[in-house]
């Protein structure tokens, strides 16, 4: 019995911890995001897109000890530009495991990829400068997004 506990308790603890982290919302110490209409008004670039691929893996960043290095990456195919200008037809968006971020919705949209008419959503391309000439699109800010009703979670 003790051997079974030693084997399965750490796995159970990790599963509970993962569920806890993904269930965190704005009440977990973060200020709530403004309403979607305010976010859309402030957005510079908003596109209609579909998820080509979604992955979670090591970032490769050299960070302080005991700081999570796993990141979420969404490869988006741009179907049209709704607001602003964006010259490409693809974009890569990065996020961390910390909220806010519509991870469940992106996962559902990745599952609906190639399901014509049901696989697109609206997304703000929120650009963050790392250094001169180096930038990335983030999914962790309070950004504008609008998913179809079947994929939208509570906001």
PDB file of C-alpha atoms in Angstrom:
ATOM      1  CA  UNK A   1       0.000   0.000   0.000  1.00  0.00           C
ATOM      2  CA  UNK A   2       2.788   2.437   0.895  1.00  0.00           C
ATOM      3  CA  UNK A   3       4.509   1.713  -2.424  1.00  0.00           C
ATOM      4  CA  UNK A   4       1.322   2.561  -4.318  1.00  0.00           C
ATOM      5  CA  UNK A   5       0.948   5.830  -2.405  1.00  0.00           C
ATOM      6  CA  UNK A   6       4.558   6.779  -3.086  1.00  0.00           C
ATOM      7  CA  UNK A   7       4.004   6.148  -6.776  1.00  0.00           C
ATOM      8  CA  UNK A   8       0.622   7.831  -7.349  1.00  0.00           C
ATOM      9  CA  UNK A   9       0.469  10.706  -4.839  1.00  0.00           C
ATOM     10  CA  UNK A  10       3.068  12.846  -6.696  1.00  0.00           C
ATOM     11  CA  UNK A  11       1.189  12.311  -9.981  1.00  0.00           C
ATOM     12  CA  UNK A  12      -2.110  13.250  -8.347  1.00  0.00           C
ATOM     13  CA  UNK A  13      -0.553  16.321  -6.764  1.00  0.00           C
ATOM     14  CA  UNK A  14       0.797  17.485 -10.140  1.00  0.00           C
ATOM     15  CA  UNK A  15      -2.606  16.943 -11.776  1.00  0.00           C
ATOM     16  CA  UNK A  16      -4.371  18.985  -9.082  1.00  0.00           C
ATOM     17  CA  UNK A  17      -1.735  21.733  -9.368  1.00  0.00           C
ATOM     18  CA  UNK A  18      -2.144  21.922 -13.159  1.00  0.00           C
ATOM     19  CA  UNK A  19      -5.935  22.095 -12.856  1.00  0.00           C
ATOM     20  CA  UNK A  20      -5.596  24.822 -10.232  1.00  0.00           C
ATOM     21  CA  UNK A  21      -3.284  26.930 -12.393  1.00  0.00           C
ATOM     22  CA  UNK A  22      -5.546  26.664 -15.455  1.00  0.00           C
ATOM     23  CA  UNK A  23      -8.630  27.545 -13.437  1.00  0.00           C
ATOM     24  CA  UNK A  24      -7.115  30.808 -12.209  1.00  0.00           C
ATOM     25  CA  UNK A  25      -8.836  33.905 -13.469  1.00  0.00           C
ATOM     26  CA  UNK A  26      -8.739  37.610 -12.830  1.00  0.00           C
ATOM     27  CA  UNK A  27      -9.733  36.964  -9.218  1.00  0.00           C
ATOM     28  CA  UNK A  28      -6.332  35.347  -8.689  1.00  0.00           C
ATOM     29  CA  UNK A  29      -4.731  38.690  -7.911  1.00  0.00           C
ATOM     30  CA  UNK A  30      -5.049  40.365 -11.288  1.00  0.00           C
ATOM     31  CA  UNK A  31      -7.258  43.282 -12.160  1.00  0.00           C
ATOM     32  CA  UNK A  32     -10.110  42.235 -14.460  1.00  0.00           C
ATOM     33  CA  UNK A  33      -9.833  43.105 -18.134  1.00  0.00           C
ATOM     34  CA  UNK A  34     -12.006  45.922 -19.505  1.00  0.00           C
ATOM     35  CA  UNK A  35     -15.098  44.961 -21.540  1.00  0.00           C
ATOM     36  CA  UNK A  36     -14.533  43.663 -25.074  1.00  0.00           C
ATOM     37  CA  UNK A  37     -15.876  46.839 -26.732  1.00  0.00           C
ATOM     38  CA  UNK A  38     -13.262  48.961 -24.894  1.00  0.00           C
ATOM     39  CA  UNK A  39     -10.492  46.532 -25.832  1.00  0.00           C
ATOM     40  CA  UNK A  40     -11.587  46.641 -29.484  1.00  0.00           C
ATOM     41  CA  UNK A  41     -11.613  50.450 -29.449  1.00  0.00           C
ATOM     42  CA  UNK A  42      -7.996  50.526 -28.141  1.00  0.00           C
ATOM     43  CA  UNK A  43      -6.721  47.737 -30.419  1.00  0.00           C
ATOM     44  CA  UNK A  44      -4.396  48.763 -33.253  1.00  0.00           C
ATOM     45  CA  UNK A  45      -4.534  45.523 -35.282  1.00  0.00           C
ATOM     46  CA  UNK A  46      -7.405  43.025 -35.180  1.00  0.00           C
ATOM     47  CA  UNK A  47      -7.566  40.066 -37.554  1.00  0.00           C
ATOM     48  CA  UNK A  48      -9.856  37.184 -38.329  1.00  0.00           C
ATOM     49  CA  UNK A  49      -7.781  34.031 -37.990  1.00  0.00           C
ATOM     50  CA  UNK A  50      -7.755  30.289 -37.538  1.00  0.00           C
ATOM     51  CA  UNK A  51      -5.349  28.193 -35.463  1.00  0.00           C
ATOM     52  CA  UNK A  52      -2.905  26.261 -37.639  1.00  0.00           C
ATOM     53  CA  UNK A  53      -1.129  24.729 -34.650  1.00  0.00           C
ATOM     54  CA  UNK A  54      -1.024  25.116 -30.892  1.00  0.00           C
ATOM     55  CA  UNK A  55       1.810  23.873 -28.707  1.00  0.00           C
ATOM     56  CA  UNK A  56       3.192  24.091 -25.193  1.00  0.00           C
ATOM     57  CA  UNK A  57       6.923  23.679 -24.683  1.00  0.00           C
ATOM     58  CA  UNK A  58      10.144  25.069 -23.328  1.00  0.00           C
ATOM     59  CA  UNK A  59      10.778  28.658 -24.369  1.00  0.00           C
ATOM     60  CA  UNK A  60      14.547  28.477 -24.479  1.00  0.00           C
ATOM     61  CA  UNK A  61      14.782  31.717 -22.509  1.00  0.00           C
ATOM     62  CA  UNK A  62      17.515  32.055 -19.904  1.00  0.00           C
ATOM     63  CA  UNK A  63      15.472  33.009 -16.870  1.00  0.00           C
ATOM     64  CA  UNK A  64      16.015  33.199 -13.147  1.00  0.00           C
ATOM     65  CA  UNK A  65      16.055  29.974 -11.196  1.00  0.00           C
ATOM     66  CA  UNK A  66      12.629  28.610 -10.207  1.00  0.00           C
ATOM     67  CA  UNK A  67      10.855  30.635 -12.904  1.00  0.00           C
ATOM     68  CA  UNK A  68       8.634  28.661 -15.328  1.00  0.00           C
ATOM     69  CA  UNK A  69      10.130  28.460 -18.800  1.00  0.00           C
ATOM     70  CA  UNK A  70       7.248  26.748 -20.594  1.00  0.00           C
ATOM     71  CA  UNK A  71       5.357  28.831 -23.133  1.00  0.00           C
ATOM     72  CA  UNK A  72       2.284  28.451 -25.285  1.00  0.00           C
ATOM     73  CA  UNK A  73       2.647  29.073 -29.010  1.00  0.00           C
ATOM     74  CA  UNK A  74      -0.250  29.545 -31.415  1.00  0.00           C
ATOM     75  CA  UNK A  75       0.433  29.658 -35.142  1.00  0.00           C
ATOM     76  CA  UNK A  76      -2.386  31.650 -36.723  1.00  0.00           C
ATOM     77  CA  UNK A  77      -3.487  31.802 -40.336  1.00  0.00           C
ATOM     78  CA  UNK A  78      -4.901  35.255 -41.050  1.00  0.00           C
ATOM     79  CA  UNK A  79      -8.059  35.160 -43.182  1.00  0.00           C
ATOM     80  CA  UNK A  80      -8.693  38.929 -43.178  1.00  0.00           C
ATOM     81  CA  UNK A  81      -7.699  42.126 -41.384  1.00  0.00           C
ATOM     82  CA  UNK A  82     -10.590  43.665 -39.455  1.00  0.00           C
ATOM     83  CA  UNK A  83      -8.875  46.750 -38.021  1.00  0.00           C
ATOM     84  CA  UNK A  84      -5.530  48.393 -38.764  1.00  0.00           C
ATOM     85  CA  UNK A  85      -2.927  47.006 -41.129  1.00  0.00           C
ATOM     86  CA  UNK A  86      -1.117  43.679 -41.153  1.00  0.00           C
ATOM     87  CA  UNK A  87       0.842  42.720 -44.264  1.00  0.00           C
ATOM     88  CA  UNK A  88       1.179  38.982 -43.699  1.00  0.00           C
ATOM     89  CA  UNK A  89      -1.186  36.045 -43.836  1.00  0.00           C
ATOM     90  CA  UNK A  90       0.323  34.275 -40.809  1.00  0.00           C
ATOM     91  CA  UNK A  91       1.251  35.283 -37.260  1.00  0.00           C
ATOM     92  CA  UNK A  92       2.781  33.500 -34.279  1.00  0.00           C
ATOM     93  CA  UNK A  93       1.435  34.424 -30.852  1.00  0.00           C
ATOM     94  CA  UNK A  94       3.211  33.543 -27.589  1.00  0.00           C
ATOM     95  CA  UNK A  95       1.873  33.286 -24.064  1.00  0.00           C
ATOM     96  CA  UNK A  96       2.911  32.070 -20.646  1.00  0.00           C
ATOM     97  CA  UNK A  97       1.051  29.799 -18.281  1.00  0.00           C
ATOM     98  CA  UNK A  98      -0.054  32.805 -16.253  1.00  0.00           C
ATOM     99  CA  UNK A  99      -3.524  34.277 -16.925  1.00  0.00           C
ATOM    100  CA  UNK A 100      -5.137  36.156 -18.513  1.00  0.00           C
ATOM    101  CA  UNK A 101      -5.221  34.247 -21.738  1.00  0.00           C
ATOM    102  CA  UNK A 102      -7.952  32.413 -23.645  1.00  0.00           C
ATOM    103  CA  UNK A 103      -6.144  29.067 -23.649  1.00  0.00           C
ATOM    104  CA  UNK A 104      -9.253  26.877 -23.544  1.00  0.00           C
ATOM    105  CA  UNK A 105     -10.801  28.771 -26.427  1.00  0.00           C
ATOM    106  CA  UNK A 106      -7.636  28.559 -28.534  1.00  0.00           C
ATOM    107  CA  UNK A 107      -7.485  24.823 -27.872  1.00  0.00           C
ATOM    108  CA  UNK A 108     -11.069  24.396 -29.014  1.00  0.00           C
ATOM    109  CA  UNK A 109     -10.408  26.452 -32.133  1.00  0.00           C
ATOM    110  CA  UNK A 110      -7.346  24.314 -32.895  1.00  0.00           C
ATOM    111  CA  UNK A 111      -9.613  21.266 -32.767  1.00  0.00           C
ATOM    112  CA  UNK A 112     -12.034  22.937 -35.207  1.00  0.00           C
ATOM    113  CA  UNK A 113      -9.273  23.766 -37.722  1.00  0.00           C
ATOM    114  CA  UNK A 114     -10.205  22.911 -41.289  1.00  0.00           C
ATOM    115  CA  UNK A 115     -13.882  22.678 -40.306  1.00  0.00           C
ATOM    116  CA  UNK A 116     -15.012  25.274 -42.830  1.00  0.00           C
ATOM    117  CA  UNK A 117     -17.116  28.105 -41.524  1.00  0.00           C
ATOM    118  CA  UNK A 118     -16.568  27.187 -37.874  1.00  0.00           C
ATOM    119  CA  UNK A 119     -12.833  27.618 -37.408  1.00  0.00           C
ATOM    120  CA  UNK A 120     -12.258  31.398 -37.458  1.00  0.00           C
ATOM    121  CA  UNK A 121     -12.278  33.965 -34.663  1.00  0.00           C
ATOM    122  CA  UNK A 122     -11.287  37.596 -34.073  1.00  0.00           C
ATOM    123  CA  UNK A 123      -7.928  38.296 -32.422  1.00  0.00           C
ATOM    124  CA  UNK A 124      -5.929  41.398 -31.560  1.00  0.00           C
ATOM    125  CA  UNK A 125      -2.279  41.180 -32.546  1.00  0.00           C
ATOM    126  CA  UNK A 126      -0.722  42.787 -29.462  1.00  0.00           C
ATOM    127  CA  UNK A 127       2.898  43.608 -30.313  1.00  0.00           C
ATOM    128  CA  UNK A 128       5.533  43.724 -27.550  1.00  0.00           C
ATOM    129  CA  UNK A 129       9.031  45.078 -28.125  1.00  0.00           C
ATOM    130  CA  UNK A 130      11.868  43.071 -26.568  1.00  0.00           C
ATOM    131  CA  UNK A 131      14.642  45.293 -27.859  1.00  0.00           C
ATOM    132  CA  UNK A 132      15.323  47.467 -30.877  1.00  0.00           C
ATOM    133  CA  UNK A 133      14.210  45.435 -33.884  1.00  0.00           C
ATOM    134  CA  UNK A 134      12.927  42.475 -31.818  1.00  0.00           C
ATOM    135  CA  UNK A 135       9.233  42.031 -31.003  1.00  0.00           C
ATOM    136  CA  UNK A 136       6.583  39.337 -30.538  1.00  0.00           C
ATOM    137  CA  UNK A 137       2.795  39.034 -30.366  1.00  0.00           C
ATOM    138  CA  UNK A 138       1.494  38.294 -26.859  1.00  0.00           C
ATOM    139  CA  UNK A 139      -1.638  36.485 -25.717  1.00  0.00           C
ATOM    140  CA  UNK A 140      -1.298  37.288 -22.017  1.00  0.00           C
ATOM    141  CA  UNK A 141      -2.388  40.906 -21.977  1.00  0.00           C
ATOM    142  CA  UNK A 142      -5.926  42.101 -21.758  1.00  0.00           C
ATOM    143  CA  UNK A 143      -6.380  41.906 -25.517  1.00  0.00           C
ATOM    144  CA  UNK A 144      -9.457  41.875 -27.694  1.00  0.00           C
ATOM    145  CA  UNK A 145     -10.664  38.505 -28.921  1.00  0.00           C
ATOM    146  CA  UNK A 146     -14.023  37.157 -29.979  1.00  0.00           C
ATOM    147  CA  UNK A 147     -14.643  33.451 -30.378  1.00  0.00           C
ATOM    148  CA  UNK A 148     -17.758  31.783 -31.784  1.00  0.00           C
ATOM    149  CA  UNK A 149     -20.399  30.988 -29.152  1.00  0.00           C
ATOM    150  CA  UNK A 150     -19.580  27.254 -29.136  1.00  0.00           C
ATOM    151  CA  UNK A 151     -15.938  27.961 -28.180  1.00  0.00           C
ATOM    152  CA  UNK A 152     -16.284  31.092 -26.041  1.00  0.00           C
ATOM    153  CA  UNK A 153     -15.698  30.812 -22.337  1.00  0.00           C
ATOM    154  CA  UNK A 154     -16.674  33.215 -19.596  1.00  0.00           C
ATOM    155  CA  UNK A 155     -14.849  36.530 -19.750  1.00  0.00           C
TER     156      UNK A 155
END
